Structures are given as structure tokens and as C-alpha cells.
Short mmCIF file of C-alpha atoms in Angstrom, two decimals:
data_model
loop_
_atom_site.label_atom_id
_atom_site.label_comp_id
_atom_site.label_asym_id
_atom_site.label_seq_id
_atom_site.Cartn_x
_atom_site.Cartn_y
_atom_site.Cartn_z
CA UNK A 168 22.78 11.29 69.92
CA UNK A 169 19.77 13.62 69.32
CA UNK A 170 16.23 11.73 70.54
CA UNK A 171 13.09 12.74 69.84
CA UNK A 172 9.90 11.74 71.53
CA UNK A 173 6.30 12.42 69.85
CA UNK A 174 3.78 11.48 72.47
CA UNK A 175 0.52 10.55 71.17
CA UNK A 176 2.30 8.95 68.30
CA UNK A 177 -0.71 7.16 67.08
CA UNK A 178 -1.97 10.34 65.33
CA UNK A 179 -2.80 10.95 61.66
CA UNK A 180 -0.96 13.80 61.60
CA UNK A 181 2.05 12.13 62.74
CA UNK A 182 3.37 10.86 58.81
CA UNK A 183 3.65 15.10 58.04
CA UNK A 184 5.58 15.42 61.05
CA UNK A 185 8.14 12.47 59.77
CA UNK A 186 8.09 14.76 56.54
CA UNK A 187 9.22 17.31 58.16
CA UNK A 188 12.23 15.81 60.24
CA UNK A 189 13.82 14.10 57.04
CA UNK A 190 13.32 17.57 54.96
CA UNK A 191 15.75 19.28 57.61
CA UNK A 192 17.79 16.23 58.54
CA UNK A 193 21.15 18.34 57.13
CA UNK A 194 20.63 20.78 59.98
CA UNK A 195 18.57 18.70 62.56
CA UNK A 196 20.47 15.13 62.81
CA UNK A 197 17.73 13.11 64.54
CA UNK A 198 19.15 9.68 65.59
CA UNK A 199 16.03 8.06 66.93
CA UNK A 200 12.28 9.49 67.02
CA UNK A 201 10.18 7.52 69.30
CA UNK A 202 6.40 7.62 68.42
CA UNK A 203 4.35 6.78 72.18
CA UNK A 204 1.09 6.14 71.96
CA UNK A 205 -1.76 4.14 74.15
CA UNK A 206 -3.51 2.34 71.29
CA UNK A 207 -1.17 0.19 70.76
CA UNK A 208 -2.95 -1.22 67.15
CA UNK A 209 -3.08 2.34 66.21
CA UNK A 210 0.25 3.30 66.47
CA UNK A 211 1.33 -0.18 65.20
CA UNK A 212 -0.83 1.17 61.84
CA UNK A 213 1.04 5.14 62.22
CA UNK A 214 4.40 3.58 63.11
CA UNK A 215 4.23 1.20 60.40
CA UNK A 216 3.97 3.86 57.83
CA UNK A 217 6.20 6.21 59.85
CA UNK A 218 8.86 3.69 59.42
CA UNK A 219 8.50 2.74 55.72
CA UNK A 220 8.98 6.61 54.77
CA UNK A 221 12.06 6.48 56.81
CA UNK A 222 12.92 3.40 54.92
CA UNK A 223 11.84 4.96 51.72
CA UNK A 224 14.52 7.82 52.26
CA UNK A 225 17.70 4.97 53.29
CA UNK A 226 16.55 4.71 56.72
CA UNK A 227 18.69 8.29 58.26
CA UNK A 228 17.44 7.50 61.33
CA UNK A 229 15.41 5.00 63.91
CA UNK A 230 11.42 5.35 64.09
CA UNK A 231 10.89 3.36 67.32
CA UNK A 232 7.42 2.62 68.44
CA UNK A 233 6.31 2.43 72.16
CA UNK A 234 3.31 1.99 74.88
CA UNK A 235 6.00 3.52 77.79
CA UNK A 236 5.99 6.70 77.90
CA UNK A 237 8.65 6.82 80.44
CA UNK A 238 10.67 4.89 77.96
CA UNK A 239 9.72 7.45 75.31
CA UNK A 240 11.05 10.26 77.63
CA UNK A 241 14.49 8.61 78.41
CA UNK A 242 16.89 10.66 77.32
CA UNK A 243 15.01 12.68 75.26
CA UNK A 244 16.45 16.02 74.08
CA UNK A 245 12.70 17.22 73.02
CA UNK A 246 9.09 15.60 73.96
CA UNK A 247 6.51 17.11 71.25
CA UNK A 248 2.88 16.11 72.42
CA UNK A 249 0.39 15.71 70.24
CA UNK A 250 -2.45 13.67 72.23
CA UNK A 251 -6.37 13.29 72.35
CA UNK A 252 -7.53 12.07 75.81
CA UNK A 253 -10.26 10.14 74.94
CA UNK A 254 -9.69 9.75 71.35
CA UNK A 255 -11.99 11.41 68.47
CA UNK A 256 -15.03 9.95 70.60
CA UNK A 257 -14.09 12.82 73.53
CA UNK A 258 -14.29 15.63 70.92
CA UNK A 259 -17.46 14.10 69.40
CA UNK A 260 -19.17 14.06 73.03
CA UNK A 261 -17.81 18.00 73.90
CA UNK A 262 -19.41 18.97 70.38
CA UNK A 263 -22.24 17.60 71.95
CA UNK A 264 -22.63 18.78 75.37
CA UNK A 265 -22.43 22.15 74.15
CA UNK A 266 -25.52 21.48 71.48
CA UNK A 267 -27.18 20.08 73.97
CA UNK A 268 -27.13 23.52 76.14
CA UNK A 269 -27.47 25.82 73.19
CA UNK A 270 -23.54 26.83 73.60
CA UNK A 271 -20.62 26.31 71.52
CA UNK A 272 -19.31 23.11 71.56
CA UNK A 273 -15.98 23.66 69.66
CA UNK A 274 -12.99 21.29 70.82
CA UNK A 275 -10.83 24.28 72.29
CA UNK A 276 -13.57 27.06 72.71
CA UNK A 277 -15.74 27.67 75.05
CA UNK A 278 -17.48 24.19 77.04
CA UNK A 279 -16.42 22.15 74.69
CA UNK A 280 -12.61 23.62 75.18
CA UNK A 281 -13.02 23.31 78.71
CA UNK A 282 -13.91 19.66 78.49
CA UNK A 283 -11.13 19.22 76.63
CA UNK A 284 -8.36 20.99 79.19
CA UNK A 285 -10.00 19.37 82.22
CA UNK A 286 -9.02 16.06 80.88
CA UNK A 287 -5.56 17.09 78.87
CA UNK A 288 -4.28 19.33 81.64
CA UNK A 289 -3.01 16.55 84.09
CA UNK A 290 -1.77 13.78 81.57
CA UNK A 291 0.50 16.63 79.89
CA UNK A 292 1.59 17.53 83.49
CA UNK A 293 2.41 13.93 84.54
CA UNK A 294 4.74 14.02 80.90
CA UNK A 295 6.12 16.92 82.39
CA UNK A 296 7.69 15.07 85.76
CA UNK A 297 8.86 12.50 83.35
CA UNK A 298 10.59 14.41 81.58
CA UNK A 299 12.51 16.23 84.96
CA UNK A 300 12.99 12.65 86.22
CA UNK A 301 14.13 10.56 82.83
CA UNK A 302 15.06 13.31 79.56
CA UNK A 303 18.43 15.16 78.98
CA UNK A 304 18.66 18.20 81.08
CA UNK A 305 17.33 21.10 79.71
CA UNK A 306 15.28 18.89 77.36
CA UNK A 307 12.37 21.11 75.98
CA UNK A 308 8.73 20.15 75.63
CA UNK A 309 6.75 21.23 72.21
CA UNK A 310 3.02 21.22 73.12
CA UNK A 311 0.78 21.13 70.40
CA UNK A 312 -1.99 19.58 72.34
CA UNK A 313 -5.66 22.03 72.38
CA UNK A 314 -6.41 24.06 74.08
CA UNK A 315 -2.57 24.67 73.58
CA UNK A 316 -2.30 27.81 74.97
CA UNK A 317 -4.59 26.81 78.20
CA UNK A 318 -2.27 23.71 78.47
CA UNK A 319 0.91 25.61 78.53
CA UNK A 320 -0.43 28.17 81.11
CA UNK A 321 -1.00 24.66 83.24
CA UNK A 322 2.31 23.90 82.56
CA UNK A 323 4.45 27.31 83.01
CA UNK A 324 2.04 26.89 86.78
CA UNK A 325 2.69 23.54 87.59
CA UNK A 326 5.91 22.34 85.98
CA UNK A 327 7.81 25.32 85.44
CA UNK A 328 11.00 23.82 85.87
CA UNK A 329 10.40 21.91 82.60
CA UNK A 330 10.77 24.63 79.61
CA UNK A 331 7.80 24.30 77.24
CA UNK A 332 6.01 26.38 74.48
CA UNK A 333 2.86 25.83 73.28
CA UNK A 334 2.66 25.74 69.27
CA UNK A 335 -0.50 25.97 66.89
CA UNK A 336 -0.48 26.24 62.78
CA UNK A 337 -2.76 29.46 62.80
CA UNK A 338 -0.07 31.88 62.72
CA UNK A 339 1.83 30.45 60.23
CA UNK A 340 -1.40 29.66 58.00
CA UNK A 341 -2.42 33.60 58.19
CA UNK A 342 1.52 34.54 57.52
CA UNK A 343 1.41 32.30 54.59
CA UNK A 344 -2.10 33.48 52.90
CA UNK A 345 -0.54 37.21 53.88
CA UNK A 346 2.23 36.17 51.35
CA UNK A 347 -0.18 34.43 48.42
CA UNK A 348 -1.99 37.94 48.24
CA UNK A 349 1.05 40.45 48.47
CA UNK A 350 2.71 37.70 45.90
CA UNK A 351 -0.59 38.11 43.98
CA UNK A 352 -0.81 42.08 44.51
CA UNK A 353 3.06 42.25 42.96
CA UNK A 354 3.39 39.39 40.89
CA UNK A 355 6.71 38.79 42.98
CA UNK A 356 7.93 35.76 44.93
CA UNK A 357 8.43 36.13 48.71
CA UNK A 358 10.57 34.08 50.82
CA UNK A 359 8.68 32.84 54.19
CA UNK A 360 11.51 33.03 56.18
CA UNK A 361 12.14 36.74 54.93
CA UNK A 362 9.06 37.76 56.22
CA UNK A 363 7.69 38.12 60.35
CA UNK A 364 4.03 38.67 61.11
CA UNK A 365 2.96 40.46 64.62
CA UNK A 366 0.57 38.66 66.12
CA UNK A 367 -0.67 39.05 69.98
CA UNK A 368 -3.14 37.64 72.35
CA UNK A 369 -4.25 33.95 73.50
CA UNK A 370 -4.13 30.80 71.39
CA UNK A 371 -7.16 30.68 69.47
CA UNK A 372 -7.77 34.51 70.53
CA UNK A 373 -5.28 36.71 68.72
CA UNK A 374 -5.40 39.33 66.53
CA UNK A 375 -2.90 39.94 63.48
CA UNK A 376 -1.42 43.40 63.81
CA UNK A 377 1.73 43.71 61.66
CA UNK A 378 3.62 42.55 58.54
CA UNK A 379 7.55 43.01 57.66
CA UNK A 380 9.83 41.66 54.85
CA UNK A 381 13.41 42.13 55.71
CA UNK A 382 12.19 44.47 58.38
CA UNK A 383 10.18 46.37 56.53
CA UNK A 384 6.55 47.24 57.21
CA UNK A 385 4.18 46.30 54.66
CA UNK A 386 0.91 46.52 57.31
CA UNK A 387 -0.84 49.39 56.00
CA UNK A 388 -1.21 47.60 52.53
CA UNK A 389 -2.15 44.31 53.69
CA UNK A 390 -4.79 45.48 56.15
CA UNK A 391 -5.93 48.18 53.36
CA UNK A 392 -6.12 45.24 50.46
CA UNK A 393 -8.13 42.63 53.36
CA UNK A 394 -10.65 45.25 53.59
CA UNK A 395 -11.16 45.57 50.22
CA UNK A 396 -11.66 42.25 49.63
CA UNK A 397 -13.99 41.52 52.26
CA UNK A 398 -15.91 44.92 51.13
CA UNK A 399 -16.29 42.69 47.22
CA UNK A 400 -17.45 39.10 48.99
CA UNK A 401 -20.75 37.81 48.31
CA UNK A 402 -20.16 36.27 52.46
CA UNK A 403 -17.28 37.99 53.63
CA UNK A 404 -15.41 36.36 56.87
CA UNK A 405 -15.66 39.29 58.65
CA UNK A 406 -17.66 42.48 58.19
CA UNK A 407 -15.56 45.31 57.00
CA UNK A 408 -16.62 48.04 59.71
CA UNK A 409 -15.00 45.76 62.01
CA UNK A 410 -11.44 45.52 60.43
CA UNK A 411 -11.19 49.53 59.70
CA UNK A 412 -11.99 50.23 63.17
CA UNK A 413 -9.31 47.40 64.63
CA UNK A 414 -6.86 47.66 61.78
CA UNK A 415 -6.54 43.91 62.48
CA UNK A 416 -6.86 40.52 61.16
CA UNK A 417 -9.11 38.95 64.06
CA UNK A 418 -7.78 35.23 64.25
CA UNK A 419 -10.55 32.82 62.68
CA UNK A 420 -11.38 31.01 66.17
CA UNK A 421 -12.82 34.79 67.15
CA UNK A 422 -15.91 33.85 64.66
CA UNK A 423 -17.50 32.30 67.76
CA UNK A 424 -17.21 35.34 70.20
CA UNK A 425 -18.15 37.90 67.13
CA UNK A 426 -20.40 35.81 65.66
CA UNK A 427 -22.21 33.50 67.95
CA UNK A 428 -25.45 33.11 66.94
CA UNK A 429 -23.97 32.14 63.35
CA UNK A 430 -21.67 29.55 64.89
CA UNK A 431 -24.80 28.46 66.79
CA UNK A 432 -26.74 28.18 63.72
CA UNK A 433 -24.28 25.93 62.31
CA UNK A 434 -24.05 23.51 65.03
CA UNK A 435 -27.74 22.88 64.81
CA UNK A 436 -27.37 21.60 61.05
CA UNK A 437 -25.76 18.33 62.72
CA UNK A 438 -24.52 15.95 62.34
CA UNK A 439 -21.91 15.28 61.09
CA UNK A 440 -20.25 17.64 63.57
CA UNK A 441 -16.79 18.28 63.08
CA UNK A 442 -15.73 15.03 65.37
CA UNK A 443 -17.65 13.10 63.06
CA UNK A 444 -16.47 14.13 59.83
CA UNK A 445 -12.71 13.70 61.15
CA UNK A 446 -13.56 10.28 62.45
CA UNK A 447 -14.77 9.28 59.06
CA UNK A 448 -11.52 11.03 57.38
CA UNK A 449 -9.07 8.97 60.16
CA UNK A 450 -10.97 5.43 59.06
CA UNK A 451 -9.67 6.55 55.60
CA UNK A 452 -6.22 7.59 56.54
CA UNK A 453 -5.80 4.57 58.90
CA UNK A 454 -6.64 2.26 55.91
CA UNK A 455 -4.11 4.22 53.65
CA UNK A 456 -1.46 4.05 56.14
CA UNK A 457 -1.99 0.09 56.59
CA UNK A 458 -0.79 -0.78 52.85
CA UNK A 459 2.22 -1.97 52.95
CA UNK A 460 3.63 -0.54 49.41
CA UNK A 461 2.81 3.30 51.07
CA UNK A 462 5.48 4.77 51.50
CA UNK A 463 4.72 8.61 51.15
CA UNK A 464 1.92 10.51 52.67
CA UNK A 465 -1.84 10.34 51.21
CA UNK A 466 -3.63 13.16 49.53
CA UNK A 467 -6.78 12.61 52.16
CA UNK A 468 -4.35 13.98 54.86
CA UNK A 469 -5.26 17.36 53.64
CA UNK A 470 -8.72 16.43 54.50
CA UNK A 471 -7.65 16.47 58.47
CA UNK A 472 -6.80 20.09 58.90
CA UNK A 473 -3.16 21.32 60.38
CA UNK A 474 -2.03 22.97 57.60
CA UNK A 475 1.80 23.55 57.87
CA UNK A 476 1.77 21.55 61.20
CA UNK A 477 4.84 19.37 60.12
CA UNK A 478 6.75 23.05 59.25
CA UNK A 479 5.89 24.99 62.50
CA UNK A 480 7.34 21.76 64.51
CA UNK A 481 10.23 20.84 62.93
CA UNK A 482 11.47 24.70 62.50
CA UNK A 483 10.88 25.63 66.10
CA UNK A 484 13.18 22.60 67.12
CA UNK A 485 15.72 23.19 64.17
CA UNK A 486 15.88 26.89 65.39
CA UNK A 487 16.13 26.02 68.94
CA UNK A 488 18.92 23.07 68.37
CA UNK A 489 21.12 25.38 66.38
CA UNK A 490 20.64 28.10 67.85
CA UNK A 491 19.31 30.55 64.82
CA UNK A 492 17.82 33.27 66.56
CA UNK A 493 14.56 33.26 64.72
CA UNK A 494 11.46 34.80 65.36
CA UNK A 495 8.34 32.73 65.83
CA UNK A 496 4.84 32.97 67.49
CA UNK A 497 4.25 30.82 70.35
CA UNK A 498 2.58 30.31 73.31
CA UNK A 499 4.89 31.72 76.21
CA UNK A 500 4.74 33.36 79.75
CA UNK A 501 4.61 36.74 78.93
CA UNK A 502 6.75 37.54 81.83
CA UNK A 503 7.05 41.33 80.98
CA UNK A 504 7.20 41.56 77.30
CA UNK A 505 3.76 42.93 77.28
CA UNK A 506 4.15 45.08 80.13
CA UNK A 507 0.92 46.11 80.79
CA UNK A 508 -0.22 42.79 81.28
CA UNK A 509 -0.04 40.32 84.13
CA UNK A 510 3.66 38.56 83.82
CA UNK A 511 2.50 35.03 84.35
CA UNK A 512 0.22 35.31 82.05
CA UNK A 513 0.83 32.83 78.88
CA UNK A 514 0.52 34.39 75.66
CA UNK A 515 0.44 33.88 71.80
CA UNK A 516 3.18 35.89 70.37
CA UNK A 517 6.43 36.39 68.45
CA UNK A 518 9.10 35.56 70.53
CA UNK A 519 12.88 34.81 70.31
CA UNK A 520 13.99 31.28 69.51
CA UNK A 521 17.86 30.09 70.41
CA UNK A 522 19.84 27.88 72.22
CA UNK A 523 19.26 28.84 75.71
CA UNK A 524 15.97 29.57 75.58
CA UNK A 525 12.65 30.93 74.07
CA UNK A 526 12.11 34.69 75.01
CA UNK A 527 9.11 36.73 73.75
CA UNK A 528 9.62 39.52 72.15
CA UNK A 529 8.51 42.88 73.90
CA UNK A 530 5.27 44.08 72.63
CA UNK A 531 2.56 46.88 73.03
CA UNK A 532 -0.69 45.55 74.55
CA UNK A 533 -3.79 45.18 72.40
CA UNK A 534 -6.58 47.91 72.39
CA UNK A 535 -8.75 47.83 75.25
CA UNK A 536 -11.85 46.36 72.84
CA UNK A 537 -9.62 43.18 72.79
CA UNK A 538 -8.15 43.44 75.83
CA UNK A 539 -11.49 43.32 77.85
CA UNK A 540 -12.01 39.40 75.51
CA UNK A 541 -8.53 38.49 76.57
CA UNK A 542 -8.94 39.10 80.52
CA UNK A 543 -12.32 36.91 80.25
CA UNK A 544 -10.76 34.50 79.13
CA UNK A 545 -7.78 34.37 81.05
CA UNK A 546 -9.66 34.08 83.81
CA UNK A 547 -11.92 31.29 82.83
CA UNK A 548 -7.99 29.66 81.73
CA UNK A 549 -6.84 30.24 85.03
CA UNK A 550 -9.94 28.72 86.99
CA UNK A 551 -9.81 25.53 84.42
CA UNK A 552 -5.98 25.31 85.45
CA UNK A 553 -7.16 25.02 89.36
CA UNK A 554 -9.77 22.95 88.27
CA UNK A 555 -8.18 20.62 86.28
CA UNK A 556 -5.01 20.15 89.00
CA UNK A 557 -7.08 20.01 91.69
CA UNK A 558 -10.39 18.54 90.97
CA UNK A 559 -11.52 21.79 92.25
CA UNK A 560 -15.47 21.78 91.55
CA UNK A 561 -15.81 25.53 92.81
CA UNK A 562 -13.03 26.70 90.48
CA UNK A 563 -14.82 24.80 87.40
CA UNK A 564 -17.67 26.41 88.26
CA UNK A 565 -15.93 29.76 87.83
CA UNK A 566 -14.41 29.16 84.92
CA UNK A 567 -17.90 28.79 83.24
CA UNK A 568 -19.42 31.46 84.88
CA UNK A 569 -16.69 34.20 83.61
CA UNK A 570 -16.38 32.47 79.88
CA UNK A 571 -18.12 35.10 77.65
CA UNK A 572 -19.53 32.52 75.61
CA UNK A 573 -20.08 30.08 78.85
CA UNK A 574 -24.10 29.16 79.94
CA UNK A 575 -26.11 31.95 82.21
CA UNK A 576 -25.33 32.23 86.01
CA UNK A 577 -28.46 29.65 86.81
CA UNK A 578 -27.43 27.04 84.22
CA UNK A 579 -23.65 26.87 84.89
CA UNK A 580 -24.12 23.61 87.81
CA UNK A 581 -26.58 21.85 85.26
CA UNK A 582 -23.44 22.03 82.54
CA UNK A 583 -20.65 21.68 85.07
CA UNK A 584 -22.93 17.64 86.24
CA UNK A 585 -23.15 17.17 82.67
CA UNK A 586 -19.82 18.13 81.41
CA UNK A 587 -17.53 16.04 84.31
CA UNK A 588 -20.57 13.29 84.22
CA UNK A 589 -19.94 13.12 80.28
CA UNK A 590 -16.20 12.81 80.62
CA UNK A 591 -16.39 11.02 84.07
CA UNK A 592 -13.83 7.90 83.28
CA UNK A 593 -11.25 10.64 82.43
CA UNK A 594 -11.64 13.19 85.36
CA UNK A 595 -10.76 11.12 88.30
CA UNK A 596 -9.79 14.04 90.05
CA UNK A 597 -13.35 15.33 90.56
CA UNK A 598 -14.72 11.86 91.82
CA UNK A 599 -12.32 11.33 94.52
#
């Protein structure tokens, strides 16, 4: 029997990822897919829904709903986690906390990030010894919980002897706007899974450095045809001086480290901030999903980001369960692929997806003007690791002092008192 548990269940996003398992159900035979969740009345509404698609299809397998985690776990051969500690209201007060400060306030960058891991880190851990103590042996855990690349350096620390990856969409969005313009630029059709992008750094900090179909490299006209576009915007994404000198596509989430004090202008045009607009969006979805004659997934979902999300999950687990071999960019201890870089170190990057394991793929390191971002924030990951385990106050305080977009030396304690007093009922480990 093939189980698979999706903890945090209750999410919006969870009808695409039901889409997803009965598209591939010919080569990934799920029996039962539990859907865990806290709110009970939201995952009642999710479940609901989750189980009339099934229905819709001839009901191929069991959508079984759940408060237990550990019952969730049970036998599991995977645990995807997809949670909010918190809820929307969490990410609303991190947007917040960094306007209040004159910082960024994004939910996985910079304070507002670090909110976010200092609360995440430990409940994903404690899924973690489930999973050693209740799933199938060898049972893999998918995190796609932000910061997911922060998370998954927690857990290659702290619960190593459970595999996990960390997974985001933003790869798989860039590969798949790479493909619109080159199918654009030839007026031919290109196959996805033909084609590999080379991608590199931290989640939410990587840089796009390579482009084959069936092997081939098509980088130099990609990078060549981005510049020229960018050089013909009215408000380009990036300014083109930037791009020639890097011959890379700088991941979006890099706006707020190149371009602060335009992200900072932004924030101050709130509300709605981000939170707020998704909360409004959810209260939509959630009344969608509560008809009872819905049986496929709204249009409004489109309105809640994760593009792809239901694609990148379901083929990581359909290439891991049999056994393809594929290449795909995750979030993985780097453990001497790069090997100029620190080996525990967990990275975003292509790596090698089969049976026995996930391997990254051996890569050369980044340029030293990105490699000087990435150590900065690998540091400030590592502190919010020892923070987050430990309740470690001096460590938190760290971890803001070395973020690049973090407050100045004399205004770290007054955000570190706000930040754990903000999020106080969820970091018991710092009010011991």
C-alpha cells in the first residue's frame, strides 16, 4: 500500500496538489492520502473538496482527513508539509514588524523570514521524530514549508536520520517562462521534461546560470534575448548592466537585497500587505471549496500564488518512487557537490532523484559577487537554526546582526523584544 501524508492539510493549495496525484496515478498508485491539519473546520472545508474530486474521478484512492498527526505519519511512505504556524494572521504580523522598523517584512526574507523559521523550525522537527518513530523505513519527507531552504538546513542538523528535501515552485516557474520565450523565439514546441535549467545558491537566493534541451546548451541565447528585453521595458525587473556583468537570471526574491529601498517603498503603500490580500483571496477559496456540487478546482486559486506547486510535488515523489533518475532543483546538503563550499551547507540546486536517494549534482561555485550574499546569509540561517532549537536569545541576536538586510548593530535587541514578543504564544522556547 503506498500512503501519503500532507501535513497542514487545511491549505488552499492543497485541491492542486490532489490534481496532481490523480494526473500521475498510472505511475504513482497512491492508496490513501491523509490530509492533517489543526483547524479542524478548515480542513473539514479542504478535505471536503479534496474528497469530492477524488470522487469526481471514481474514487482511485482514499482522501482521509485527520487532527493526529502521529496518525497521519503511520506508515507513511512520504510526509509532504505544507504548514503556516500561526495561520495567515502570523505572516500578516511579520509583514508588520518589519514596517514597523523600516526593514523588509517579507514572509521568508529578511525579519519577517526569521519570524517565520523561529516558529516553523521546531514543529517540522517534532514531524521529523514522528516520522523515525511511526512511517515506513526510509520514508522521505517533502518540505515545502518557507523559509524552505532554512527549514531543511534545521532538518539535515537536527534530524538527519530522516531523509528530506526542501522544494519551492521558483525553479520550475523560471524553467517554464525560459521555455514560453525560446518557444516564442522559434515558433517550436518544447517538451519540459526535455529540458534542465542550472540553477545554484539558497532558496529564495539563487541565481539561474544554464539552459539545456536534450543536453544541449542553449544559455548564451537565453541570457542574450533576457537582456534584450529588459534593455526595451518601460520598468524592466532588473537593470541590464547587472545581467551582462553576471550572465545570470538573479532569482526574483533577490529584488529585496538589489533593490531595497524599492521594496521599502512598496511596503509603505500598505495595506493591504501581501498577508492581507491572501487572507481576503482564502475567504474566497474557502467559500468555493464549501459548495457541495464543486468538484474541480476554482479559477481564484490562481489568485494565491504557487504556480506549478501541484507539478514540482507530485514529480519529485513519482521520480523518487520509481526510481527515474531525473534531474530536479532542490534544497539539499551540499555535502561536496559544490566543493568549494562548506559540505553541510544546504543548498538550492539540481540534483539527482532515484530510488535510494536524492544526490546533488556536482557543481562550480557561484562568482564571488554572489558568493559574499550567500555566506551572509548562511550565517544568519545557521544562527536562526540554534536559535530556533534552542531558544538561544544570543544566537537570534546574531542572526539579525549578520542579515544584510537585518536592522543596524544598536537596533537589533529592540527588533529581537519585538519580534519573539510579537510571536510570543508560538516561541515557547525563548520564554522558558
Amino acid at each position: 500500500m503506498l500512503k501519503v501524508a500532507v501535513i497542514g492539510g487545511g491549505s488552499t493549495y492543497t485541491p492542486e496538489l490532489i490534481n496532481g496525484f490523480l494526473a500521475r496515478l498510472d505511475k504513482f498508485p497512491v492508496n490513501e492520502l491523509w490530509l492533517m491539519d489543526i483547524d479542524k473546520e478548515r480542513l473539514d472545508i479542504v478535505g471536503g473538496f479534496a474528497q469530492r474530486m477524488v470522487a469526481a474521478k471514481g474514487s482511485p484512492f482514499k482522501v482521509i482527513l485527520t487532527t493526529d498527526q502521529r496518525a497521519a505519519v503511520k506508515d507513511a511512505d512520504y510526509v509532504t508539509t505544507q504548514l503556516r504556524v500561526g495561520h495567515m494572521e502570523a505572516r500578516k504580523r511579520d509583514e508588520y514588524l518589519g514596517l514597523r522598523h523600516g526593514l523588509i517584512g517579507q514572509e521568508t526574507t529578511g525579519v519577517g523570514g526569521m519570524g517565520k523559521a523561529l516558529r516553523t523550525i521546531p514543529v517540522i522537527l517534532k514531524i521529523a521524530k514522528d516520522m523515525q518513530e511511526l512511517a515506513k523505513p526510509g520514508a522521505m519527507l517533502v518540505n515545502f514549508t518557507n523559509p524552505a531552504g532554512l527549514v531543511t538546513q534545521a532538518l539535515s542538523q537536527y534530524a538527519s536520520e530522516t531523509p528530506a528535501v526542501g522544494v519551492c515552485n521558483v525553479p520550475i516557474t523560471a524553467k517554464m517562462k525560459i521555455i514560453e520565450g525560446l518557444e516564442q523565439a522559434t515558433g517550436q514546441k518544447i517538451d519540459a521534461e526535455r529540458a534542465e535549467l542550472k540553477t545554484l545558491g539558497l532558496n529564495h537566493l539563487s541565481w539561474h546560470r544554464g539552459f539545456t534541451i536534450d543536453g544541449e546548451d542553449v544559455w548564451p541565447q537565453v541570457i542574450q534575448a533576457y537582456i534584450e528585453k529588459l534593455k526595451t521595458e518601460e520598468h524592466p525587473e532588473w537593470d541590464s548592466r547587472t545581467i551582462e556583468v553576471l550572465r545570470m537570471m538573479p532569482n526574483y526574491y533577490l529584488q529585496y537585497f538589489y533593490h531595497t529601498d524599492k521594496k521599502l517603498k512598496e511596503q509603505e503603500k500598505w495595506p493591504p500587505s501581501r498577508a492581507e490580500e491572501v487572507i481576503e483571496v482564502e475567504k474566497e477559496l474557502l467559500r468555493d471549496y464549501s459548495d457541495p456540487n464543486l468538484n474541480e478546482p476554482p479559477a481564484g486559486l490562481m489568485k494565491r500564488g504557487g504556480a506549478y506547486y501541484s507539478t514540482v510535488a507530485t514529480q519529485l515523489l513519482n521520480a523518487h518512487y520509481n526510481d527515474l533518475g531525473e534531474t530536479h532543483v532542490v534544497n539539499i546538503k551540499n555535502n561536496g557537490a559544490v566543493k568549494e563550499w562548506p559540505a553541510e551547507w544546504v543548498l538550492e540546486m539540481p540534483s539527482l532523484v532515484k530510488k535510494s536517494g536524492i544526490t546533488p549534482i556536482a557543481a562550480d561555485p557561484l562568482p564571488a559577487s554572489c558568493f559574499g550574499l550567500i555566506a551572509a546569509i548562511k550565517a544568519y540561517e545557521l544562527l536562526t537554526v540554534e536559535a530556533a532549537v534552542h531558544g538561544d536569545r544570543d544566537a537570534a541576536y546574531q542572526a539579525l546582526l549578520v542579515h544584510p538586510i537585518g536592522p543596524k548593530a544598536d537596533k537589533v535587541q529592540k527588533v529581537l523584544d519585538d519580534m519573539l514578543e510579537t510571536h510570543r504564544e508560538h516561541l515557547p522556547q525563548f520564554f522558558k
